[in-house]
């Protein structure tokens, strides 16, 4: 058994550890680790500390913002077995596939390039540029973050979107309804891919095999359920979309949703 | 040996049959047929006759325009062995895979959904909405079409783009340069997918296997070479992009570029 991998994740307000995990991007890595059954422990990092963490670890950011300046994002892992840091959930999935070949493969090598295209397509569909998932997500995320993260989150996101968080998708507004319809349309388009060639697939590669594309998908579905709750109007709406396939996907991923207590980052 | 499939394609002005074929969309099907080594004969259809052809054959269009009205496009094939018509190059590739399982597979079943996502990503990258491949392609296509197609082509495309063909990308203009840069950036992004996971791949599935994603890619590369010519500044530019990978791709596809003389459509 390898030594536990260190998994840096962003917390939110929570009464129990399992409620701490919320970010769809870091969920991609948590799913990856849980599906592979690799031991890991979570270190919870508040937004303003992410950059300091990278610098302390001496890790370069793989992400660049529109100005060309580096952006410091999670997930990030440290694998003590190889003494390697890896950021970006797709890169982490590939790293884990390569380093732990006896665990379930997430990105089969022959689908590597198609997976890269999938990521581009998924981004294009969920954030078509004039509204959609992110618009809805930002204000919902803000209110659930710990105070230590809220100021940073507000400042950076308001700069990106050029408006206040409160203006993005106010509850009960037509604007919010429009973003929600865009999310529904996005999922519907993904459902179309899953039915390509007349097959009814729950998972991208067909059959029972979960691949990284499914993880991305499940992370977005899971975000809606975890944010609004299983009894919410939003989640009930999602369950009614595309012949109930998103509820089935969420069920299939439930066994990969364990969240350890972890510990807060000490800089 | 099955009876020859009827392949409906759009001609351009040409002195020899091999120069008739130009449309990247129908090239996807010609490549598919040539790679599979299936016998076929081309029927050349001018733009204004495509709708009449569908109606004569009693075929429904799978494509819908922004208003919801059907759009009649090529490629379309008729397979006399099964008495089936199929339109849309991806649907044709899937049909041929299924009907002729002893020929090279273009869309392996387990990549069906990822291929669908690929198509979405490719479209997003090549036509980002504010300029790109189509802007450049329309005026270049127009001047090369037969007079029988030019009026129809001009009318429909000027309606789509809301401007004259001459205004889209005038030779020597900054506008044209911007569209060309967008095409370069699009190919560069596809090159990035092909290098995902640190592998250097010429083809999407790696190795020597050509899949439908490669055919789409090659159809776009081929359009530039066939339109401007092998001695053009444009083609020399393409050869210099992404460490010469597009020239290598074009070379790998050369053996699948035979064009039969065919016959004009008789309605």
Short mmCIF file of C-alpha atoms in Angstrom, two decimals, chain B residues 2-239:
data_model
loop_
_atom_site.label_atom_id
_atom_site.label_comp_id
_atom_site.label_asym_id
_atom_site.label_seq_id
_atom_site.Cartn_x
_atom_site.Cartn_y
_atom_site.Cartn_z
CA UNK B 2 -20.74 -5.00 -52.34
CA UNK B 3 -22.40 -3.00 -55.14
CA UNK B 4 -21.04 0.57 -55.42
CA UNK B 5 -22.43 3.06 -52.93
CA UNK B 6 -23.81 6.26 -54.46
CA UNK B 7 -22.00 9.26 -52.98
CA UNK B 8 -23.53 12.69 -53.53
CA UNK B 9 -20.88 15.43 -53.57
CA UNK B 10 -20.72 19.12 -54.57
CA UNK B 11 -18.46 19.96 -57.55
CA UNK B 12 -16.37 23.05 -58.22
CA UNK B 13 -14.84 24.37 -61.44
CA UNK B 14 -12.30 21.77 -62.51
CA UNK B 15 -10.36 20.62 -65.56
CA UNK B 16 -9.88 17.10 -64.24
CA UNK B 17 -12.25 15.01 -62.09
CA UNK B 18 -9.80 14.83 -59.20
CA UNK B 19 -10.07 18.58 -58.89
CA UNK B 20 -13.86 18.55 -58.54
CA UNK B 21 -13.89 17.56 -54.88
CA UNK B 22 -13.35 20.47 -52.50
CA UNK B 23 -15.92 20.51 -49.66
CA UNK B 24 -14.37 19.60 -46.30
CA UNK B 25 -17.70 18.11 -45.21
CA UNK B 26 -18.04 15.76 -48.16
CA UNK B 27 -14.31 14.99 -48.04
CA UNK B 28 -14.96 13.44 -44.63
CA UNK B 29 -17.15 10.87 -46.38
CA UNK B 30 -14.82 10.42 -49.35
CA UNK B 31 -11.96 9.74 -46.95
CA UNK B 32 -14.21 7.32 -45.03
CA UNK B 33 -15.09 5.40 -48.19
CA UNK B 34 -11.50 5.39 -49.48
CA UNK B 35 -10.04 4.28 -46.13
CA UNK B 36 -12.56 1.45 -45.96
CA UNK B 37 -11.85 0.53 -49.57
CA UNK B 38 -15.56 0.37 -50.36
CA UNK B 39 -16.62 0.73 -54.00
CA UNK B 40 -18.58 3.89 -54.72
CA UNK B 41 -19.43 6.27 -57.50
CA UNK B 42 -19.84 10.01 -57.15
CA UNK B 43 -22.88 11.94 -58.29
CA UNK B 44 -22.08 15.65 -58.55
CA UNK B 45 -24.84 17.91 -57.26
CA UNK B 46 -24.91 21.69 -57.61
CA UNK B 47 -26.06 23.59 -54.50
CA UNK B 48 -29.54 24.60 -55.70
CA UNK B 49 -30.33 20.94 -56.50
CA UNK B 50 -29.57 19.48 -53.05
CA UNK B 51 -33.03 20.08 -51.64
CA UNK B 52 -34.70 18.74 -54.79
CA UNK B 53 -32.48 15.64 -54.56
CA UNK B 54 -33.58 14.94 -50.97
CA UNK B 55 -37.22 15.36 -51.97
CA UNK B 56 -36.91 13.17 -55.03
CA UNK B 57 -35.31 10.44 -52.91
CA UNK B 58 -37.89 10.92 -50.15
CA UNK B 59 -35.13 11.48 -47.58
CA UNK B 60 -35.72 13.62 -44.49
CA UNK B 61 -33.00 16.10 -43.58
CA UNK B 62 -31.34 15.44 -40.21
CA UNK B 63 -30.15 19.06 -40.08
CA UNK B 64 -32.18 22.00 -38.86
CA UNK B 65 -31.33 25.68 -39.28
CA UNK B 66 -31.67 28.40 -36.63
CA UNK B 67 -35.36 28.86 -37.47
CA UNK B 68 -36.07 25.13 -37.06
CA UNK B 69 -36.58 24.68 -40.80
CA UNK B 70 -34.72 21.74 -42.35
CA UNK B 71 -31.39 22.42 -44.09
CA UNK B 72 -30.42 20.15 -46.97
CA UNK B 73 -26.73 19.36 -46.98
CA UNK B 74 -24.23 16.95 -48.46
CA UNK B 75 -22.69 14.44 -47.97
CA UNK B 76 -25.53 12.02 -48.55
CA UNK B 77 -25.03 8.40 -49.56
CA UNK B 78 -27.30 5.70 -50.94
CA UNK B 79 -26.26 2.15 -50.27
CA UNK B 80 -27.92 -0.16 -52.82
CA UNK B 81 -26.86 -3.19 -50.76
CA UNK B 82 -29.11 -2.22 -47.87
CA UNK B 83 -31.38 0.24 -49.73
CA UNK B 84 -30.58 2.87 -47.11
CA UNK B 85 -29.88 6.61 -47.40
CA UNK B 86 -27.63 8.26 -44.80
CA UNK B 87 -26.67 11.93 -44.49
CA UNK B 88 -24.16 13.68 -42.18
CA UNK B 89 -20.55 12.53 -42.39
CA UNK B 90 -20.35 11.22 -38.79
CA UNK B 91 -23.60 9.26 -39.20
CA UNK B 92 -22.26 7.90 -42.49
CA UNK B 93 -19.01 6.80 -40.79
CA UNK B 94 -21.02 5.01 -38.07
CA UNK B 95 -23.30 3.42 -40.67
CA UNK B 96 -20.34 2.14 -42.69
CA UNK B 97 -18.63 0.80 -39.54
CA UNK B 98 -21.76 -1.14 -38.64
CA UNK B 99 -22.65 -2.36 -42.12
CA UNK B 100 -19.14 -3.29 -43.22
CA UNK B 101 -17.49 -4.58 -40.03
CA UNK B 102 -14.60 -6.16 -41.95
CA UNK B 103 -13.34 -2.74 -43.10
CA UNK B 104 -11.23 -0.40 -40.88
CA UNK B 105 -13.32 0.98 -38.00
CA UNK B 106 -13.57 4.79 -37.99
CA UNK B 107 -15.47 5.33 -34.73
CA UNK B 108 -14.75 2.50 -32.30
CA UNK B 109 -17.98 2.00 -30.29
CA UNK B 110 -16.29 2.79 -26.98
CA UNK B 111 -15.22 6.19 -28.39
CA UNK B 112 -18.63 7.05 -29.81
CA UNK B 113 -19.52 9.56 -27.07
CA UNK B 114 -16.00 11.03 -26.97
CA UNK B 115 -16.14 11.40 -30.75
CA UNK B 116 -19.39 13.33 -30.40
CA UNK B 117 -17.71 15.61 -27.87
CA UNK B 118 -14.74 15.96 -30.24
CA UNK B 119 -17.02 17.24 -32.99
CA UNK B 120 -18.39 19.88 -30.64
CA UNK B 121 -14.90 20.91 -29.56
CA UNK B 122 -13.64 21.07 -33.15
CA UNK B 123 -16.57 23.29 -34.16
CA UNK B 124 -16.02 25.55 -31.14
CA UNK B 125 -12.34 25.94 -31.93
CA UNK B 126 -12.62 26.53 -35.68
CA UNK B 127 -15.60 28.86 -35.54
CA UNK B 128 -15.39 30.67 -32.22
CA UNK B 129 -18.23 32.96 -33.30
CA UNK B 130 -16.30 36.14 -33.97
CA UNK B 131 -14.34 34.99 -37.02
CA UNK B 132 -12.23 32.08 -38.14
CA UNK B 133 -12.26 29.31 -40.69
CA UNK B 134 -15.73 29.87 -42.17
CA UNK B 135 -15.14 33.58 -42.74
CA UNK B 136 -12.07 32.77 -44.78
CA UNK B 137 -13.64 29.81 -46.51
CA UNK B 138 -16.82 31.40 -47.85
CA UNK B 139 -15.35 33.89 -50.33
CA UNK B 140 -12.64 31.44 -51.43
CA UNK B 141 -15.27 28.79 -52.07
CA UNK B 142 -17.57 31.14 -53.95
CA UNK B 143 -15.07 32.06 -56.67
CA UNK B 144 -14.29 28.38 -57.32
CA UNK B 145 -17.87 27.12 -57.62
CA UNK B 146 -19.62 26.48 -60.90
CA UNK B 147 -21.98 29.29 -61.99
CA UNK B 148 -24.89 26.89 -61.32
CA UNK B 149 -24.05 27.01 -57.60
CA UNK B 150 -22.73 30.54 -57.18
CA UNK B 151 -26.04 32.43 -56.95
CA UNK B 152 -27.47 30.05 -54.35
CA UNK B 153 -24.25 30.01 -52.37
CA UNK B 154 -23.98 33.80 -52.30
CA UNK B 155 -27.61 34.30 -51.27
CA UNK B 156 -27.61 31.77 -48.42
CA UNK B 157 -24.16 32.64 -47.02
CA UNK B 158 -24.72 36.39 -47.13
CA UNK B 159 -27.93 35.79 -45.19
CA UNK B 160 -26.08 33.68 -42.58
CA UNK B 161 -23.23 36.13 -42.12
CA UNK B 162 -25.26 39.31 -42.57
CA UNK B 163 -22.69 40.78 -44.97
CA UNK B 164 -21.48 40.37 -48.56
CA UNK B 165 -18.99 37.61 -49.37
CA UNK B 166 -16.57 40.30 -50.50
CA UNK B 167 -16.66 41.92 -47.07
CA UNK B 168 -15.91 38.74 -45.09
CA UNK B 169 -12.17 38.52 -45.61
CA UNK B 170 -10.88 40.73 -48.45
CA UNK B 171 -7.44 39.71 -49.74
CA UNK B 172 -4.70 41.80 -48.15
CA UNK B 173 -6.98 43.15 -45.41
CA UNK B 174 -6.33 43.12 -41.67
CA UNK B 175 -9.65 41.35 -41.31
CA UNK B 176 -8.43 38.47 -43.42
CA UNK B 177 -5.19 38.33 -41.46
CA UNK B 178 -7.21 38.09 -38.23
CA UNK B 179 -9.24 35.16 -39.58
CA UNK B 180 -6.05 33.45 -40.71
CA UNK B 181 -4.52 33.89 -37.24
CA UNK B 182 -7.70 32.37 -35.78
CA UNK B 183 -7.27 29.34 -38.06
CA UNK B 184 -3.65 29.00 -36.94
CA UNK B 185 -4.72 29.24 -33.28
CA UNK B 186 -7.44 26.62 -33.88
CA UNK B 187 -4.95 24.14 -35.37
CA UNK B 188 -2.59 24.89 -32.51
CA UNK B 189 -5.28 23.98 -30.01
CA UNK B 190 -5.95 20.70 -31.82
CA UNK B 191 -2.18 20.03 -31.77
CA UNK B 192 -2.38 20.46 -27.99
CA UNK B 193 -5.06 17.77 -27.76
CA UNK B 194 -2.89 15.45 -29.83
CA UNK B 195 -0.07 15.93 -27.34
CA UNK B 196 -2.22 15.37 -24.25
CA UNK B 197 -0.49 13.34 -21.57
CA UNK B 198 2.92 14.14 -23.03
CA UNK B 199 2.50 11.83 -26.02
CA UNK B 200 3.42 12.93 -29.54
CA UNK B 201 0.56 11.63 -31.71
CA UNK B 202 -0.16 12.26 -35.38
CA UNK B 203 -3.52 10.45 -35.09
CA UNK B 204 -6.08 10.77 -32.33
CA UNK B 205 -6.04 7.18 -31.12
CA UNK B 206 -2.25 7.05 -31.39
CA UNK B 207 -0.28 4.55 -33.47
CA UNK B 208 -1.19 4.03 -37.11
CA UNK B 209 -4.97 3.83 -36.72
CA UNK B 210 -6.95 6.55 -38.44
CA UNK B 211 -10.25 7.41 -36.74
CA UNK B 212 -13.03 9.81 -37.65
CA UNK B 213 -11.46 12.65 -35.63
CA UNK B 214 -8.37 12.40 -37.87
CA UNK B 215 -10.57 12.50 -40.93
CA UNK B 216 -12.22 15.73 -39.76
CA UNK B 217 -8.82 17.21 -39.10
CA UNK B 218 -7.40 16.08 -42.45
CA UNK B 219 -10.44 17.45 -44.28
CA UNK B 220 -9.71 20.92 -42.91
CA UNK B 221 -5.98 20.71 -43.61
CA UNK B 222 -6.76 19.38 -47.10
CA UNK B 223 -9.16 22.21 -47.79
CA UNK B 224 -6.38 24.77 -47.36
CA UNK B 225 -3.99 22.84 -49.62
CA UNK B 226 -6.61 22.12 -52.28
CA UNK B 227 -7.95 25.65 -52.30
CA UNK B 228 -4.77 27.69 -52.36
CA UNK B 229 -2.50 25.06 -53.93
CA UNK B 230 0.72 23.40 -52.82
CA UNK B 231 2.83 26.38 -53.94
CA UNK B 232 0.76 29.01 -52.16
CA UNK B 233 1.92 31.23 -49.32
CA UNK B 234 -1.02 29.90 -47.29
CA UNK B 235 0.02 26.26 -47.61
CA UNK B 236 3.66 27.06 -46.87
CA UNK B 237 2.46 28.84 -43.76
CA UNK B 238 0.44 25.79 -42.65
CA UNK B 239 3.51 23.59 -43.17
#
